[in-house]
Short mmCIF file of C-alpha atoms and ligand atoms in Angstrom, two decimals:
data_model
loop_
_atom_site.label_atom_id
_atom_site.label_comp_id
_atom_site.label_asym_id
_atom_site.label_seq_id
_atom_site.Cartn_x
_atom_site.Cartn_y
_atom_site.Cartn_z
CA MET A 26 22.37 -47.59 56.73
CA THR A 27 25.31 -47.00 54.41
CA VAL A 28 26.16 -43.58 53.07
CA THR A 29 28.14 -43.56 49.85
CA ASP A 30 29.61 -40.64 47.93
CA ASP A 31 27.17 -40.77 45.03
CA HIS A 32 27.28 -37.32 43.50
CA THR A 33 25.01 -38.03 40.54
CA THR A 34 22.98 -34.97 39.60
CA LEU A 35 19.22 -34.92 39.19
CA THR A 36 16.73 -32.28 38.10
CA ARG A 37 13.57 -31.33 39.96
CA PRO A 38 10.61 -33.35 38.70
CA HIS A 39 7.53 -31.75 37.11
CA LEU A 40 4.66 -33.38 38.91
CA GLY A 41 1.05 -33.44 37.83
CA PRO A 42 -1.81 -33.44 40.35
CA ARG A 43 -1.98 -36.74 42.22
CA GLN A 44 -5.06 -38.81 43.13
CA LEU A 45 -5.98 -41.40 45.75
CA PHE A 46 -5.13 -45.05 45.07
CA ILE A 47 -8.08 -47.28 45.97
CA ASP A 48 -8.83 -50.80 44.75
CA GLY A 49 -6.12 -50.60 42.12
CA GLN A 50 -7.48 -47.36 40.62
CA TRP A 51 -6.53 -43.70 40.73
CA ARG A 52 -9.48 -41.64 41.97
CA GLU A 53 -10.35 -38.12 42.96
CA SER A 54 -11.65 -37.76 46.51
CA VAL A 55 -15.44 -37.92 46.86
CA SER A 56 -15.46 -34.27 47.95
CA GLY A 57 -13.18 -33.20 45.08
CA ALA A 58 -11.03 -31.23 47.55
CA ARG A 59 -7.28 -30.91 46.95
CA THR A 60 -4.25 -29.95 49.05
CA ASP A 61 -1.22 -28.07 47.76
CA ILE A 62 2.19 -29.64 48.20
CA VAL A 63 5.10 -27.27 48.80
CA ASP A 64 8.80 -27.65 47.94
CA PRO A 65 10.52 -26.91 51.29
CA SER A 66 13.63 -25.63 49.54
CA THR A 67 11.73 -22.75 47.89
CA GLY A 68 8.39 -22.50 49.69
CA GLU A 69 6.67 -22.80 46.29
CA VAL A 70 3.69 -25.01 45.48
CA ILE A 71 4.83 -27.87 43.23
CA THR A 72 1.66 -29.91 42.86
CA SER A 73 -1.49 -30.95 44.70
CA VAL A 74 -2.90 -34.19 46.04
CA ALA A 75 -6.48 -35.28 46.56
CA ASP A 76 -7.62 -34.32 50.05
CA GLY A 77 -9.26 -37.58 51.08
CA ASP A 78 -12.03 -37.78 53.63
CA VAL A 79 -14.00 -40.36 55.58
CA ALA A 80 -15.94 -41.54 52.47
CA ASP A 81 -12.67 -42.24 50.65
CA LEU A 82 -11.29 -44.06 53.66
CA GLU A 83 -14.45 -46.20 53.77
CA ALA A 84 -13.94 -47.16 50.11
CA ALA A 85 -10.28 -48.01 50.74
CA VAL A 86 -11.07 -50.17 53.78
CA ALA A 87 -13.85 -51.95 51.87
CA ALA A 88 -11.43 -52.68 49.01
CA ALA A 89 -8.74 -53.95 51.40
CA ARG A 90 -11.30 -56.08 53.27
CA THR A 91 -12.56 -57.73 50.08
CA ALA A 92 -9.01 -58.25 48.84
CA PHE A 93 -8.10 -59.95 52.10
CA ASP A 94 -11.24 -62.06 52.43
CA ASP A 95 -11.23 -63.42 48.87
CA GLY A 96 -7.63 -64.61 49.33
CA ARG A 97 -6.19 -62.96 46.20
CA TRP A 98 -3.08 -62.18 48.27
CA SER A 99 -3.34 -64.03 51.58
CA ALA A 100 -4.01 -67.38 49.88
CA LEU A 101 -1.04 -67.12 47.54
CA PRO A 102 1.81 -69.44 48.50
CA GLY A 103 4.40 -67.51 50.53
CA ARG A 104 6.91 -68.15 47.77
CA GLU A 105 4.67 -66.42 45.23
CA ARG A 106 4.27 -63.37 47.48
CA ALA A 107 8.05 -63.47 47.94
CA ARG A 108 8.60 -63.35 44.17
CA ILE A 109 6.40 -60.26 43.86
CA LEU A 110 8.02 -58.51 46.84
CA HIS A 111 11.44 -59.16 45.34
CA ARG A 112 10.21 -57.61 42.11
CA VAL A 113 9.21 -54.52 44.14
CA ALA A 114 12.81 -54.26 45.36
CA ASP A 115 14.11 -54.60 41.79
CA LEU A 116 11.76 -51.86 40.58
CA VAL A 117 12.80 -49.59 43.45
CA ARG A 118 16.40 -49.93 42.29
CA GLU A 119 15.42 -49.47 38.62
CA ARG A 120 13.27 -46.41 39.35
CA ALA A 121 15.61 -44.98 41.99
CA ASP A 122 16.07 -41.61 40.27
CA GLU A 123 12.33 -41.07 40.06
CA LEU A 124 11.86 -42.01 43.73
CA VAL A 125 14.77 -39.81 44.83
CA ALA A 126 13.45 -36.82 42.87
CA VAL A 127 9.94 -37.13 44.33
CA GLU A 128 11.06 -37.75 47.91
CA SER A 129 13.64 -34.94 47.80
CA VAL A 130 11.35 -32.31 46.34
CA ASP A 131 8.60 -33.27 48.81
CA VAL A 132 10.64 -33.54 52.03
CA GLY A 133 13.71 -31.42 51.21
CA LYS A 134 16.04 -34.41 51.51
CA PRO A 135 19.47 -34.04 49.90
CA ILE A 136 19.45 -36.26 46.81
CA SER A 137 22.81 -37.87 47.63
CA LEU A 138 21.57 -39.04 51.02
CA CYS A 139 18.15 -40.00 49.72
CA ARG A 140 19.76 -42.21 47.08
CA ALA A 141 22.30 -43.74 49.49
CA VAL A 142 20.01 -44.21 52.47
CA ASP A 143 16.28 -44.09 51.73
CA ILE A 144 16.28 -45.89 48.38
CA ILE A 145 18.78 -48.57 49.38
CA THR A 146 16.91 -49.11 52.65
CA ILE A 147 13.51 -49.64 51.05
CA ALA A 148 14.95 -51.95 48.40
CA GLU A 149 16.52 -53.97 51.22
CA GLN A 150 13.30 -53.87 53.23
CA TYR A 151 11.43 -55.50 50.34
CA GLU A 152 14.23 -58.01 49.75
CA TYR A 153 14.18 -58.90 53.43
CA ALA A 154 10.37 -59.12 53.41
CA SER A 155 10.61 -61.39 50.39
CA ALA A 156 12.79 -63.75 52.41
CA LEU A 157 10.43 -63.55 55.39
CA ALA A 158 7.44 -64.44 53.22
CA GLN A 159 9.05 -67.82 52.61
CA THR A 160 9.62 -68.56 56.29
CA LEU A 161 6.06 -68.11 57.52
CA GLY A 162 5.14 -71.29 59.32
CA GLY A 163 4.13 -72.87 62.57
CA ALA A 164 5.64 -75.45 64.86
CA ASN A 165 4.85 -78.89 66.21
CA ARG A 166 4.15 -78.87 69.94
CA GLU A 167 4.88 -81.96 71.94
CA THR A 168 1.96 -82.75 74.25
CA PRO A 169 0.97 -85.57 76.65
CA LEU A 170 -2.51 -85.39 75.12
CA ASP A 171 -3.40 -88.20 72.77
CA ALA A 172 -3.23 -85.61 70.04
CA HIS A 173 -1.09 -84.00 67.39
CA ALA A 174 -0.71 -80.29 68.19
CA TYR A 175 0.75 -77.61 65.99
CA THR A 176 0.63 -73.86 65.48
CA ARG A 177 -0.08 -71.88 62.33
CA ARG A 178 0.98 -68.28 61.74
CA GLU A 179 -1.80 -66.46 59.92
CA PRO A 180 -2.09 -62.90 58.63
CA LEU A 181 -4.10 -60.48 60.76
CA GLY A 182 -6.28 -59.10 57.96
CA VAL A 183 -6.47 -55.42 57.02
CA VAL A 184 -3.63 -53.29 58.40
CA GLY A 185 -4.05 -49.53 58.85
CA ALA A 186 -0.67 -47.85 58.37
CA ILE A 187 -0.24 -44.24 59.53
CA THR A 188 3.11 -42.60 58.82
CA PRO A 189 4.89 -39.31 59.66
CA PHE A 190 6.46 -36.66 57.44
CA ASN A 191 10.16 -37.26 57.95
CA PHE A 192 11.00 -40.57 56.24
CA PRO A 193 7.98 -41.20 54.02
CA LEU A 194 9.49 -44.02 51.94
CA ILE A 195 11.33 -45.85 54.70
CA LEU A 196 8.59 -45.68 57.31
CA SER A 197 5.80 -46.74 54.97
CA SER A 198 7.85 -49.62 53.56
CA SER A 199 8.82 -50.73 57.07
CA LYS A 200 5.12 -51.43 57.59
CA ILE A 201 3.84 -52.39 54.16
CA ALA A 202 6.65 -54.83 53.27
CA PRO A 203 6.32 -57.14 56.31
CA ALA A 204 2.52 -56.74 56.32
CA LEU A 205 2.43 -57.99 52.72
CA ALA A 206 4.97 -60.74 53.42
CA ALA A 207 2.57 -62.14 56.02
CA GLY A 208 -0.41 -61.97 53.61
CA ASN A 209 -2.23 -58.92 54.97
CA THR A 210 -3.82 -56.14 52.95
CA VAL A 211 -3.12 -52.47 53.75
CA VAL A 212 -4.73 -49.05 53.89
CA HIS A 213 -1.99 -46.43 54.13
CA LYS A 214 -2.45 -42.84 55.27
CA PRO A 215 0.75 -40.89 54.68
CA ALA A 216 1.56 -37.56 56.35
CA GLU A 217 -0.30 -34.50 55.03
CA ASP A 218 2.83 -32.58 54.04
CA THR A 219 4.82 -35.38 52.38
CA PRO A 220 2.49 -37.88 50.66
CA LEU A 221 4.03 -38.02 47.16
CA SER A 222 6.33 -41.03 47.42
CA ALA A 223 3.55 -43.18 48.92
CA LEU A 224 1.59 -42.66 45.70
CA LEU A 225 4.60 -43.50 43.55
CA MET A 226 5.17 -46.66 45.60
CA ALA A 227 1.53 -47.67 44.95
CA GLU A 228 2.38 -47.51 41.24
CA ILE A 229 5.53 -49.61 41.76
CA LEU A 230 3.73 -52.21 43.88
CA THR A 231 1.12 -52.58 41.15
CA GLU A 232 3.76 -52.88 38.44
CA ALA A 233 5.45 -55.61 40.50
CA GLY A 234 2.23 -57.64 40.56
CA VAL A 235 0.59 -56.78 43.89
CA PRO A 236 -3.12 -57.30 43.08
CA ALA A 237 -5.72 -54.50 43.12
CA GLY A 238 -7.10 -53.68 46.57
CA VAL A 239 -4.16 -55.16 48.45
CA VAL A 240 -2.47 -51.78 49.05
CA ASN A 241 -4.59 -48.62 49.11
CA VAL A 242 -3.33 -45.09 49.74
CA VAL A 243 -5.61 -42.37 51.07
CA THR A 244 -3.98 -38.96 51.36
CA GLY A 245 -5.64 -36.53 53.75
CA LYS A 246 -5.61 -35.09 57.22
CA GLY A 247 -4.87 -36.98 60.40
CA SER A 248 -7.95 -35.56 62.08
CA THR A 249 -10.27 -36.99 59.38
CA VAL A 250 -8.71 -39.87 57.40
CA GLY A 251 -6.32 -40.89 60.18
CA GLU A 252 -9.01 -40.77 62.83
CA ALA A 253 -11.46 -42.76 60.67
CA LEU A 254 -8.76 -45.38 60.07
CA LEU A 255 -8.14 -45.70 63.81
CA GLN A 256 -11.84 -46.06 64.53
CA HIS A 257 -12.79 -48.38 61.66
CA PRO A 258 -14.18 -51.75 62.81
CA SER A 259 -12.83 -53.55 59.72
CA ILE A 260 -9.22 -52.65 60.51
CA ASP A 261 -7.43 -55.53 62.22
CA LYS A 262 -4.22 -53.75 63.25
CA ILE A 263 -2.89 -50.21 63.47
CA ALA A 264 0.77 -49.64 62.63
CA PHE A 265 1.46 -46.07 63.72
CA THR A 266 4.60 -43.96 63.49
CA GLY A 267 4.46 -40.37 64.65
CA SER A 268 4.58 -38.13 67.68
CA THR A 269 4.06 -39.36 71.22
CA GLY A 270 0.99 -37.12 71.63
CA ILE A 271 -0.91 -38.49 68.61
CA GLY A 272 0.40 -41.99 69.34
CA ARG A 273 -1.07 -41.86 72.84
CA HIS A 274 -4.46 -41.03 71.31
CA ALA A 275 -4.11 -43.72 68.61
CA ALA A 276 -3.21 -46.36 71.21
CA SER A 277 -6.18 -45.45 73.37
CA VAL A 278 -8.62 -45.72 70.44
CA ALA A 279 -7.10 -49.05 69.44
CA GLY A 280 -7.37 -50.15 73.07
CA GLN A 281 -11.08 -49.32 73.15
CA ASN A 282 -11.56 -51.40 69.99
CA LEU A 283 -9.20 -54.14 71.24
CA LYS A 284 -7.04 -53.91 68.12
CA PRO A 285 -3.33 -54.70 68.16
CA VAL A 286 -1.05 -51.72 67.57
CA THR A 287 2.58 -50.97 66.91
CA MET A 288 3.60 -47.57 68.25
CA GLU A 289 6.79 -46.00 66.89
CA LEU A 290 6.86 -42.63 68.64
CA GLY A 291 9.12 -39.70 69.51
CA GLY A 292 12.72 -39.84 70.64
CA ASN A 293 15.40 -37.68 72.26
CA ALA A 294 18.47 -39.88 72.34
CA ALA A 295 21.59 -39.28 74.38
CA HIS A 296 24.99 -39.81 72.78
CA ILE A 297 27.65 -40.42 75.45
CA VAL A 298 31.34 -39.75 74.81
CA PHE A 299 33.52 -41.43 77.44
CA GLU A 300 37.03 -40.19 78.16
CA ASP A 301 38.56 -43.25 76.44
CA ALA A 302 36.72 -42.59 73.13
CA ASP A 303 38.41 -42.03 69.78
CA VAL A 304 37.42 -38.35 69.64
CA GLU A 305 38.15 -37.82 65.95
CA LYS A 306 35.92 -40.75 64.99
CA ALA A 307 33.31 -39.73 67.54
CA ILE A 308 32.96 -36.24 66.06
CA GLY A 309 31.81 -37.68 62.71
CA ALA A 310 29.19 -39.83 64.46
CA ILE A 311 28.07 -36.91 66.65
CA ILE A 312 27.53 -34.61 63.67
CA LYS A 313 25.80 -37.32 61.64
CA GLY A 314 23.64 -38.11 64.66
CA PHE A 315 22.16 -34.63 64.89
CA VAL A 316 22.19 -33.21 61.33
CA PHE A 317 21.04 -36.32 59.49
CA ASN A 318 17.71 -35.60 57.78
CA THR A 319 18.07 -32.01 59.10
CA GLY A 320 17.56 -33.36 62.61
CA GLN A 321 14.10 -34.62 61.72
CA PHE A 322 15.16 -38.07 62.82
CA CYS A 323 13.41 -39.93 65.64
CA MET A 324 16.60 -41.90 66.23
CA GLY A 325 18.90 -38.89 65.99
CA GLY A 326 21.31 -38.10 68.83
CA PRO A 327 20.47 -34.52 69.87
CA ARG A 328 21.76 -34.78 73.48
CA LEU A 329 25.52 -35.06 73.69
CA LEU A 330 26.99 -36.07 77.05
CA VAL A 331 30.77 -35.67 77.26
CA ALA A 332 33.21 -36.83 79.97
CA ARG A 333 34.34 -33.64 81.73
CA PRO A 334 38.06 -33.95 80.79
CA LEU A 335 37.03 -33.88 77.09
CA TYR A 336 34.15 -31.41 77.41
CA GLU A 337 35.74 -28.14 76.26
CA THR A 338 37.80 -29.95 73.60
CA VAL A 339 34.70 -31.53 72.05
CA VAL A 340 32.70 -28.27 72.28
CA GLY A 341 35.59 -26.46 70.54
CA ILE A 342 35.88 -29.03 67.74
CA LEU A 343 32.11 -28.89 67.14
CA ALA A 344 32.17 -25.07 67.12
CA ASP A 345 34.79 -25.24 64.34
CA ALA A 346 33.38 -28.16 62.36
CA VAL A 347 29.59 -27.69 62.38
CA PRO A 348 29.50 -24.39 60.43
CA GLY A 349 31.38 -26.22 57.65
CA VAL A 350 28.64 -28.85 57.12
CA PRO A 351 27.25 -28.17 53.63
CA VAL A 352 23.69 -26.83 54.00
CA GLY A 353 21.77 -25.96 50.87
CA ASP A 354 19.66 -26.99 47.91
CA PRO A 355 18.73 -30.67 48.24
CA PHE A 356 19.24 -31.09 44.49
CA ASP A 357 22.89 -30.04 44.78
CA PRO A 358 24.71 -33.39 45.08
CA ALA A 359 27.19 -31.86 47.56
CA THR A 360 24.45 -30.86 50.03
CA VAL A 361 24.46 -32.76 53.32
CA VAL A 362 21.75 -30.79 55.16
CA GLY A 363 18.63 -29.61 53.33
CA PRO A 364 15.71 -27.48 54.49
CA MET A 365 13.26 -28.65 57.13
CA ALA A 366 10.11 -30.19 55.67
CA ALA A 367 7.82 -27.25 56.56
CA ASP A 368 8.11 -23.74 57.91
CA LYS A 369 6.25 -24.70 61.11
CA HIS A 370 9.19 -26.99 61.99
CA VAL A 371 11.66 -24.10 61.63
CA ARG A 372 9.49 -21.93 63.86
CA LYS A 373 9.49 -24.68 66.49
CA VAL A 374 13.30 -24.82 66.40
CA GLU A 375 13.46 -21.02 66.73
CA GLU A 376 11.30 -21.21 69.86
CA TYR A 377 13.56 -23.83 71.44
CA VAL A 378 16.71 -21.84 70.67
CA GLU A 379 15.13 -18.83 72.36
CA ILE A 380 14.40 -20.98 75.41
CA ALA A 381 18.03 -22.17 75.35
CA ARG A 382 19.25 -18.56 75.43
CA ALA A 383 16.93 -17.79 78.35
CA ASP A 384 18.15 -20.91 80.18
CA GLY A 385 21.80 -19.81 79.94
CA GLY A 386 22.81 -22.00 76.99
CA ARG A 387 26.05 -21.07 75.17
CA ILE A 388 25.39 -21.18 71.42
CA VAL A 389 28.68 -22.18 69.83
CA ALA A 390 27.40 -22.82 66.29
CA GLY A 391 24.31 -21.81 64.32
CA GLY A 392 21.42 -20.44 66.35
CA GLU A 393 19.54 -18.83 63.45
CA ARG A 394 17.66 -19.38 60.22
CA LEU A 395 19.53 -19.59 56.96
CA ASP A 396 18.04 -17.27 54.37
CA LEU A 397 18.24 -19.23 51.10
CA ASN A 398 15.88 -19.24 48.09
CA GLY A 399 12.80 -18.73 50.28
CA GLY A 400 13.27 -22.24 51.75
CA PHE A 401 12.76 -23.53 55.30
CA TYR A 402 16.39 -23.64 56.39
CA TYR A 403 17.90 -23.56 59.88
CA LYS A 404 21.64 -23.61 60.51
CA PRO A 405 22.96 -26.69 62.36
CA THR A 406 23.18 -25.48 65.95
CA VAL A 407 25.26 -26.53 68.95
CA ILE A 408 24.31 -25.36 72.45
CA ALA A 409 26.59 -26.01 75.44
CA ASP A 410 26.12 -25.64 79.20
CA LEU A 411 22.33 -26.05 79.46
CA PRO A 412 21.01 -27.45 82.75
CA ASN A 413 19.50 -30.91 82.47
CA THR A 414 16.13 -29.49 83.51
CA SER A 415 15.91 -27.18 80.47
CA ARG A 416 13.05 -28.02 78.13
CA VAL A 417 15.59 -27.86 75.31
CA VAL A 418 17.30 -30.92 76.81
CA GLN A 419 14.18 -32.73 77.96
CA GLU A 420 11.85 -32.33 74.97
CA GLU A 421 11.99 -33.55 71.39
CA ILE A 422 13.02 -30.58 69.20
CA PHE A 423 13.14 -32.54 65.94
CA GLY A 424 15.52 -30.14 64.21
CA PRO A 425 19.28 -29.73 63.62
CA VAL A 426 20.07 -28.83 67.23
CA LEU A 427 22.63 -30.48 69.54
CA THR A 428 22.88 -29.79 73.26
CA VAL A 429 26.17 -30.63 75.02
CA GLN A 430 26.47 -31.43 78.74
CA PRO A 431 29.42 -32.67 80.82
CA PHE A 432 29.40 -35.66 83.19
CA ASP A 433 31.83 -36.95 85.82
CA THR A 434 31.11 -40.66 86.24
CA GLU A 435 29.71 -43.58 84.24
CA ASP A 436 26.72 -43.72 86.58
CA GLU A 437 25.99 -40.04 86.06
CA ALA A 438 26.21 -40.43 82.27
CA ILE A 439 23.69 -43.27 82.36
CA GLU A 440 21.40 -41.35 84.69
CA LEU A 441 21.44 -38.31 82.38
CA ALA A 442 20.98 -40.50 79.29
CA ASN A 443 17.96 -42.24 80.80
CA GLY A 444 16.59 -39.03 82.28
CA THR A 445 13.89 -38.11 79.77
CA GLU A 446 10.46 -39.53 78.99
CA TYR A 447 11.82 -41.09 75.77
CA GLY A 448 13.58 -44.37 75.08
CA LEU A 449 13.96 -44.93 71.35
CA ALA A 450 17.70 -44.83 70.69
CA SER A 451 20.81 -44.19 72.75
CA GLY A 452 24.51 -44.45 72.04
CA LEU A 453 28.04 -44.28 73.33
CA GLN A 454 31.61 -43.79 72.22
CA THR A 455 34.24 -45.83 74.03
CA ALA A 456 37.34 -47.90 73.31
CA ASN A 457 36.56 -50.12 76.31
CA VAL A 458 34.63 -53.22 75.20
CA ALA A 459 33.56 -54.12 78.72
CA ARG A 460 32.16 -50.61 79.21
CA ALA A 461 30.34 -50.80 75.86
CA HIS A 462 28.42 -53.93 76.91
CA ARG A 463 27.91 -52.75 80.50
CA VAL A 464 26.51 -49.36 79.55
CA ALA A 465 24.46 -50.68 76.60
CA ALA A 466 22.69 -53.04 78.99
CA ARG A 467 21.74 -50.15 81.33
CA LEU A 468 20.51 -47.67 78.72
CA GLN A 469 16.73 -47.42 78.52
CA ALA A 470 16.31 -47.56 74.75
CA GLY A 471 15.09 -49.87 72.02
CA ILE A 472 18.39 -49.61 70.15
CA VAL A 473 21.92 -48.70 71.28
CA PHE A 474 24.62 -47.55 68.86
CA VAL A 475 28.25 -48.06 69.89
CA ASN A 476 31.07 -46.09 68.22
CA ASP A 477 28.89 -44.83 65.35
CA TRP A 478 25.33 -43.63 64.87
CA ALA A 479 22.26 -44.59 62.84
CA MET A 480 23.47 -48.02 61.80
CA LEU A 481 20.14 -49.50 60.76
CA ASP A 482 19.29 -52.62 58.81
CA PRO A 483 16.01 -54.38 57.96
CA ALA A 484 17.29 -57.50 59.72
CA VAL A 485 17.77 -55.71 63.06
CA PRO A 486 14.64 -54.81 65.02
CA PHE A 487 14.02 -51.27 66.21
CA GLY A 488 11.35 -49.59 68.30
CA GLY A 489 10.98 -47.81 71.58
CA VAL A 490 10.52 -48.15 75.31
CA LYS A 491 8.92 -45.64 77.71
CA ASN A 492 7.09 -42.87 75.81
CA SER A 493 8.82 -43.80 72.56
CA GLY A 494 6.26 -46.56 72.09
CA PHE A 495 6.12 -50.33 71.89
CA GLY A 496 6.35 -53.09 69.33
CA ARG A 497 9.21 -53.60 66.92
CA GLU A 498 9.68 -52.96 63.22
CA TYR A 499 12.31 -54.71 61.09
CA GLY A 500 13.66 -58.20 61.68
CA ALA A 501 11.65 -61.37 62.15
CA GLU A 502 9.91 -59.48 64.99
CA ALA A 503 8.11 -57.36 62.38
CA LEU A 504 6.68 -60.41 60.66
CA GLU A 505 5.42 -61.70 64.00
CA SER A 506 3.66 -58.41 64.63
CA TYR A 507 1.67 -58.82 61.40
CA THR A 508 0.54 -62.38 62.18
CA LYS A 509 -1.55 -64.21 64.73
CA VAL A 510 -0.92 -67.68 66.07
CA LYS A 511 -3.56 -70.37 65.76
CA SER A 512 -3.18 -73.69 67.57
CA VAL A 513 -4.58 -76.83 65.98
CA ILE A 514 -5.04 -79.94 68.14
CA ILE A 515 -6.04 -83.13 66.36
CA SER A 516 -7.17 -86.04 68.46
CA LEU A 517 -5.35 -89.25 67.69
CA ALA A 518 -8.02 -91.37 69.41
CA ASP A 519 -10.15 -93.61 67.17
P1 NAD B 607 2.37 -36.65 63.89
O1 NAD B 607 2.08 -37.44 65.11
O2 NAD B 607 1.96 -35.23 63.85
O3 NAD B 607 1.68 -37.35 62.61
C1 NAD B 607 1.93 -38.70 62.29
C2 NAD B 607 0.78 -39.22 61.45
O4 NAD B 607 -0.40 -39.27 62.27
C3 NAD B 607 0.44 -38.33 60.25
O5 NAD B 607 0.13 -39.14 59.14
C4 NAD B 607 -0.78 -37.58 60.75
O6 NAD B 607 -1.61 -37.13 59.69
C5 NAD B 607 -1.46 -38.65 61.56
N1 NAD B 607 -2.47 -38.15 62.52
C6 NAD B 607 -2.56 -36.92 63.08
N2 NAD B 607 -3.66 -36.85 63.88
C7 NAD B 607 -4.25 -38.07 63.83
C8 NAD B 607 -5.41 -38.62 64.44
N3 NAD B 607 -6.18 -37.92 65.26
N4 NAD B 607 -5.71 -39.90 64.15
C9 NAD B 607 -4.93 -40.64 63.34
N5 NAD B 607 -3.83 -40.16 62.71
C10 NAD B 607 -3.50 -38.89 62.96
O7 NAD B 607 3.94 -36.80 63.61
P2 NAD B 607 4.83 -36.06 62.54
O8 NAD B 607 5.00 -34.64 62.94
O9 NAD B 607 4.37 -36.37 61.16
O10 NAD B 607 6.22 -36.86 62.72
C11 NAD B 607 7.18 -36.51 63.68
C12 NAD B 607 7.08 -37.40 64.89
O11 NAD B 607 7.18 -38.76 64.51
C13 NAD B 607 8.23 -37.17 65.85
O12 NAD B 607 7.74 -37.18 67.16
C14 NAD B 607 9.15 -38.34 65.59
O13 NAD B 607 9.98 -38.68 66.65
C15 NAD B 607 8.17 -39.42 65.30
N6 NAD B 607 8.80 -40.49 64.55
C16 NAD B 607 9.00 -41.68 65.17
C17 NAD B 607 9.65 -42.70 64.49
C18 NAD B 607 9.91 -44.02 65.14
O14 NAD B 607 10.28 -44.95 64.45
N7 NAD B 607 9.73 -44.16 66.44
C19 NAD B 607 10.06 -42.51 63.17
C20 NAD B 607 9.83 -41.27 62.58
C21 NAD B 607 9.19 -40.26 63.27
#
């Protein structure tokens, strides 16, 4: 993830009502119902999407099933799929402004960050998937049998992709790109509140040459469309990203149906600052780690653990610096922190900050809503001195809130870092290389950042341990998770 200083301006898009994308066609839902989509920076309705239901999901799964079974995608040579996936990446770059405008108005993402992070990331995801599509293959296996034995990697079939509200483009592409590289077809259910970019990507995939029926998008509720997708017998794999609670349910349904799943769930990462850290550099990473995407970041670093000799210094620097982080209209190119994606998320943050006050937390920055244009804003907030048992430390807040706690020894820092139910990301700041490797090995997390935060790349796998889930996205590991291995043994006897 690279953040550049691109201060290009952009105007808010005027969006017409959007439909479902099934079998290469735009359709109203069978019921005709629609859902309003709200701009989080104003609270105003900007457009509506079709409110899909079980009948629409059935049609999408049927289209994806036919598209898989007749081989229009899976039987293409990998190199041909690669060419089309590369074209997707090119179109993402060409249509970047359009994608940024839609994603920003839907989620409240600052346009500068959306352009530098989300758009670049999805272009790179498709470029990487294009390369993967050309590497799909099996291996010879030496055997004492009088036989020639080899393996084939084959696509799974129809993939059900369920994605959350916070990174709609990145988290849908992290599933769809490798799934397509392997030859699968897809039914995608985006989050209720932020479905717009998934529909725009369906248009881009089609323009790039992905055949009808290969990617289908059904907007709608988790309790109807999502549930029907989980339960559907024609779905061969569920790729789920979302909360630990819903993920637990999704995994149990998939378990009943014996379907493979990837579970990318909640996080509550610790960010450890050792006494030998470069504090000035660390402060930048600490702030990025908790305000990025307005704290709606599963791999954010909302729990800061600081070596006691540096504790008050770091708290003081944060108290001075955090109020200066530019919060405001996502369409202002200078904005770093936008609104939260929905008012319910702000209310959740307010509840946690109240708990922090009751638990004796010292609020050194923020601690309240920001009243701006009727939007869903909360000031970046830093809370020191909370006990480790506080729910504010233990639970996933998913907002722009940082707790700060001191520690005395390396062992204590690791114990505190590992001391929640989550294990998605973790990180540390140190100038000591030996300590970096030693601590990284002991942190219970799927990814460990050293001396920076949120360095992500499609080539490097990520995913969780403990209640943050299982399975990996990105990297060659992602391709493996969208394929099955078949062994072929050919007798050499006459
Ligand atoms: P959520 O669990 O509420 O919803 C995720 C998706 O599941 C949505 O599309 C929703 O409609 C759908 N859903 C809801 N009920 C369902 C059901 N019964 N059956 C099937 N689908 C259903 O999560 P959210 O609030 O959209 O996203 C925030 C959560 O996602 C946080 O916990 C965050 O940590 C997590 N997250 C994890 C990662 C990761 O990579 N591990 C990335 C981003 C977000």
